[in-house]
CSV table of N, CA and C in Angstrom, one decimal:
chain,number,residue,atom,x,y,z
A,1447,UNK,N,105.9,90.3,45.7
A,1447,UNK,CA,106.5,90.6,44.4
A,1447,UNK,C,107.7,91.6,44.6
A,1448,UNK,N,108.8,91.3,43.8
A,1448,UNK,CA,109.8,92.2,43.9
A,1448,UNK,C,110.1,92.9,42.6
A,1449,UNK,N,110.7,94.1,42.7
A,1449,UNK,CA,111.2,94.7,41.4
A,1449,UNK,C,112.6,94.7,41.3
A,1450,UNK,N,113.2,94.3,40.3
A,1450,UNK,CA,114.6,94.2,40.1
A,1450,UNK,C,115.0,95.5,39.3
A,1451,UNK,N,115.8,96.4,39.9
A,1451,UNK,CA,116.2,97.5,39.2
A,1451,UNK,C,117.5,97.3,38.4
A,1452,UNK,N,117.5,97.8,37.3
A,1452,UNK,CA,118.7,97.7,36.3
A,1452,UNK,C,118.8,96.4,35.7
A,1453,UNK,N,117.7,95.7,35.5
A,1453,UNK,CA,117.7,94.5,34.7
A,1453,UNK,C,117.8,94.7,33.3
A,1454,UNK,N,118.9,94.4,32.6
A,1454,UNK,CA,118.9,94.6,31.2
A,1454,UNK,C,118.3,93.4,30.3
A,1455,UNK,N,118.1,93.7,29.1
A,1455,UNK,CA,117.6,92.6,28.3
A,1455,UNK,C,118.4,91.4,28.2
A,1456,UNK,N,119.8,91.7,28.3
A,1456,UNK,CA,120.6,90.5,28.2
A,1456,UNK,C,120.5,89.7,29.4
A,1457,UNK,N,120.5,90.3,30.5
A,1457,UNK,CA,120.4,89.6,31.8
A,1457,UNK,C,119.0,88.8,31.9
A,1458,UNK,N,117.9,89.5,31.4
A,1458,UNK,CA,116.6,88.9,31.3
A,1458,UNK,C,116.6,87.7,30.6
A,1459,UNK,N,117.2,87.7,29.4
A,1459,UNK,CA,117.3,86.5,28.5
A,1459,UNK,C,118.2,85.4,29.2
A,1460,UNK,N,119.2,85.8,29.9
A,1460,UNK,CA,120.1,84.8,30.6
A,1460,UNK,C,119.2,84.2,31.7
A,1461,UNK,N,118.4,84.9,32.5
A,1461,UNK,CA,117.6,84.3,33.5
A,1461,UNK,C,116.6,83.4,32.9
A,1462,UNK,N,115.9,83.8,31.8
A,1462,UNK,CA,114.9,83.0,31.2
A,1462,UNK,C,115.5,81.7,30.7
A,1463,UNK,N,116.6,81.8,30.1
A,1463,UNK,CA,117.3,80.6,29.5
A,1463,UNK,C,117.6,79.6,30.7
A,1464,UNK,N,118.2,80.1,31.8
A,1464,UNK,CA,118.3,79.4,33.0
A,1464,UNK,C,117.2,78.6,33.5
A,1465,UNK,N,116.1,79.5,33.6
A,1465,UNK,CA,114.8,78.7,34.1
A,1465,UNK,C,114.3,77.7,33.2
A,1466,UNK,N,114.5,77.8,31.9
A,1466,UNK,CA,114.2,76.8,30.8
A,1466,UNK,C,115.1,75.6,31.1
A,1467,UNK,N,116.4,75.8,31.2
A,1467,UNK,CA,117.2,74.7,31.5
A,1467,UNK,C,116.9,73.9,32.8
A,1468,UNK,N,116.4,74.6,33.8
A,1468,UNK,CA,116.0,73.9,35.1
A,1468,UNK,C,114.8,73.2,35.0
A,1469,UNK,N,114.0,73.6,33.9
A,1469,UNK,CA,112.7,72.9,33.7
A,1469,UNK,C,111.6,73.6,34.4
A,1470,UNK,N,111.8,74.8,35.0
A,1470,UNK,CA,110.7,75.6,35.6
A,1470,UNK,C,109.8,76.3,34.6
A,1471,UNK,N,110.5,76.6,33.5
A,1471,UNK,CA,109.7,77.4,32.4
A,1471,UNK,C,109.8,76.6,31.1
A,1472,UNK,N,108.7,76.7,30.3
A,1472,UNK,CA,108.6,76.1,29.1
A,1472,UNK,C,108.6,77.3,28.0
A,1473,UNK,N,109.3,77.1,26.9
A,1473,UNK,CA,109.3,78.2,25.9
A,1473,UNK,C,108.7,77.6,24.5
A,1474,UNK,N,108.1,78.5,23.9
A,1474,UNK,CA,107.6,78.2,22.5
A,1474,UNK,C,107.8,79.4,21.6
A,1475,UNK,N,108.0,79.1,20.4
A,1475,UNK,CA,108.1,80.3,19.4
A,1475,UNK,C,106.8,80.3,18.6
A,1476,UNK,N,106.3,81.5,18.6
A,1476,UNK,CA,105.1,81.8,17.7
A,1476,UNK,C,105.5,82.0,16.4
A,1477,UNK,N,105.0,81.1,15.5
A,1477,UNK,CA,105.4,81.0,14.1
A,1477,UNK,C,105.0,82.3,13.4
A,1478,UNK,N,103.8,82.9,13.7
A,1478,UNK,CA,103.3,84.1,13.0
A,1478,UNK,C,104.2,85.3,13.4
A,1479,UNK,N,104.5,85.6,14.7
A,1479,UNK,CA,105.1,86.8,15.1
A,1479,UNK,C,106.6,86.6,15.3
A,1480,UNK,N,107.1,85.3,15.3
A,1480,UNK,CA,108.4,84.9,15.7
A,1480,UNK,C,108.8,85.3,17.1
A,1481,UNK,N,107.9,85.6,18.0
A,1481,UNK,CA,108.2,85.9,19.3
A,1481,UNK,C,108.3,84.7,20.2
A,1482,UNK,N,109.1,84.8,21.2
A,1482,UNK,CA,109.4,83.7,22.1
A,1482,UNK,C,108.4,83.9,23.3
A,1483,UNK,N,107.6,82.8,23.6
A,1483,UNK,CA,106.7,82.8,24.7
A,1483,UNK,C,107.0,81.9,25.8
A,1484,UNK,N,107.1,82.4,27.0
A,1484,UNK,CA,107.6,81.7,28.1
A,1484,UNK,C,106.4,81.4,29.1
A,1485,UNK,N,106.4,80.2,29.6
A,1485,UNK,CA,105.2,79.7,30.5
A,1485,UNK,C,105.9,79.0,31.6
A,1486,UNK,N,105.3,79.1,32.9
A,1486,UNK,CA,105.6,78.4,34.0
A,1486,UNK,C,105.0,77.0,33.7
A,1487,UNK,N,105.8,75.9,34.2
A,1487,UNK,CA,105.2,74.6,34.2
A,1487,UNK,C,104.2,74.5,35.3
A,1488,UNK,N,103.3,73.6,35.3
A,1488,UNK,CA,102.4,73.4,36.4
A,1488,UNK,C,103.0,73.1,37.6
A,1489,UNK,N,104.1,72.3,37.6
A,1489,UNK,CA,104.7,71.9,38.9
A,1489,UNK,C,105.4,73.1,39.6
A,1490,UNK,N,105.9,74.1,38.8
A,1490,UNK,CA,106.6,75.2,39.3
A,1490,UNK,C,105.8,76.4,39.7
A,1491,UNK,N,104.5,76.4,39.4
A,1491,UNK,CA,103.7,77.5,39.8
A,1491,UNK,C,103.6,77.8,41.2
A,1492,UNK,N,103.3,76.7,42.0
A,1492,UNK,CA,103.3,76.9,43.5
A,1492,UNK,C,104.6,77.4,44.0
A,1493,UNK,N,105.7,77.0,43.4
A,1493,UNK,CA,107.0,77.4,44.0
A,1493,UNK,C,107.1,78.9,43.8
A,1494,UNK,N,106.9,79.4,42.5
A,1494,UNK,CA,107.1,80.8,42.1
A,1494,UNK,C,106.1,81.7,42.5
A,1495,UNK,N,104.8,81.2,42.6
A,1495,UNK,CA,103.7,82.2,42.9
A,1495,UNK,C,103.0,81.9,44.3
A,1496,UNK,N,103.6,80.8,45.0
A,1496,UNK,CA,103.0,80.6,46.3
A,1496,UNK,C,101.9,79.6,46.3
A,1497,UNK,N,101.4,79.2,47.4
A,1497,UNK,CA,100.3,78.1,47.5
A,1497,UNK,C,99.1,78.5,46.8
A,1498,UNK,N,98.8,79.7,46.6
A,1498,UNK,CA,97.5,80.1,46.1
A,1498,UNK,C,97.6,80.1,44.5
A,1499,UNK,N,98.7,80.1,44.0
A,1499,UNK,CA,99.0,80.0,42.5
A,1499,UNK,C,98.6,81.3,41.9
A,1500,UNK,N,97.9,81.2,40.7
A,1500,UNK,CA,97.6,82.4,39.9
A,1500,UNK,C,96.6,83.1,40.6
A,1501,UNK,N,95.8,82.6,41.6
A,1501,UNK,CA,94.7,83.4,42.4
A,1501,UNK,C,95.5,84.5,43.2
A,1502,UNK,N,96.8,84.5,43.4
A,1502,UNK,CA,97.5,85.4,44.2
A,1502,UNK,C,98.0,86.5,43.4
A,1503,UNK,N,97.8,86.5,42.2
A,1503,UNK,CA,98.3,87.6,41.3
A,1503,UNK,C,97.3,88.8,41.5
A,1504,UNK,N,97.8,90.1,41.8
A,1504,UNK,CA,96.9,91.2,42.0
A,1504,UNK,C,96.1,91.4,40.8
A,1505,UNK,N,94.8,91.8,41.0
A,1505,UNK,CA,93.8,92.1,39.9
A,1505,UNK,C,94.4,93.1,39.0
A,1506,UNK,N,95.0,94.2,39.4
A,1506,UNK,CA,95.5,95.2,38.6
A,1506,UNK,C,96.5,94.7,37.6
A,1507,UNK,N,97.2,93.8,37.9
A,1507,UNK,CA,98.3,93.2,36.9
A,1507,UNK,C,97.5,92.4,35.9
A,1508,UNK,N,96.5,91.6,36.3
A,1508,UNK,CA,95.7,90.8,35.5
A,1508,UNK,C,95.1,91.8,34.4
A,1509,UNK,N,94.4,92.8,34.9
A,1509,UNK,CA,93.7,93.8,34.1
A,1509,UNK,C,94.6,94.4,33.0
A,1510,UNK,N,95.8,94.8,33.5
A,1510,UNK,CA,96.8,95.5,32.6
A,1510,UNK,C,97.2,94.5,31.6
A,1511,UNK,N,97.4,93.2,31.9
A,1511,UNK,CA,97.8,92.3,30.9
A,1511,UNK,C,96.6,92.0,29.8
A,1512,UNK,N,95.4,92.0,30.4
A,1512,UNK,CA,94.3,91.8,29.5
A,1512,UNK,C,94.1,92.9,28.5
A,1513,UNK,N,94.3,94.1,29.0
A,1513,UNK,CA,94.2,95.4,28.2
A,1513,UNK,C,95.2,95.3,27.1
A,1514,UNK,N,96.4,95.0,27.6
A,1514,UNK,CA,97.7,94.9,26.6
A,1514,UNK,C,97.3,93.9,25.5
A,1515,UNK,N,96.9,92.7,25.9
A,1515,UNK,CA,96.6,91.6,25.0
A,1515,UNK,C,95.5,92.0,23.9
A,1516,UNK,N,94.5,92.8,24.4
A,1516,UNK,CA,93.4,93.1,23.4
A,1516,UNK,C,93.8,94.3,22.5
A,1517,UNK,N,94.7,95.1,23.0
A,1517,UNK,CA,95.1,96.2,22.2
A,1517,UNK,C,95.7,95.9,20.8
A,1518,UNK,N,95.4,96.8,19.9
A,1518,UNK,CA,96.0,96.5,18.6
A,1518,UNK,C,97.4,97.0,18.5
A,1519,UNK,N,98.3,96.4,17.9
A,1519,UNK,CA,99.8,96.9,17.9
A,1519,UNK,C,99.9,98.2,17.7
A,1520,UNK,N,99.1,98.9,16.9
A,1520,UNK,CA,99.3,100.5,16.7
A,1520,UNK,C,98.9,101.2,18.0
A,1521,UNK,N,98.2,100.6,18.9
A,1521,UNK,CA,97.7,101.3,20.1
A,1521,UNK,C,98.7,101.1,21.3
A,1522,UNK,N,99.6,100.1,21.2
A,1522,UNK,CA,100.6,99.9,22.3
A,1522,UNK,C,101.7,100.8,22.2
């Protein structure tokens, strides 16, 4: 995993749009919250995450995401 320093919101949006255009990422809009949700396509998981796929994601990241998902908006 690499950390990209100085990545702005605009650049993040541009990168996501490019990945959507390439077909590596799918995007859907949540009708309730109006948030955009981005998902890797099944075909691109092995390229972006390696041959182990999601199993290679460190447990700490998975736990942090799970805690954030379960937290109420007022707690975040």
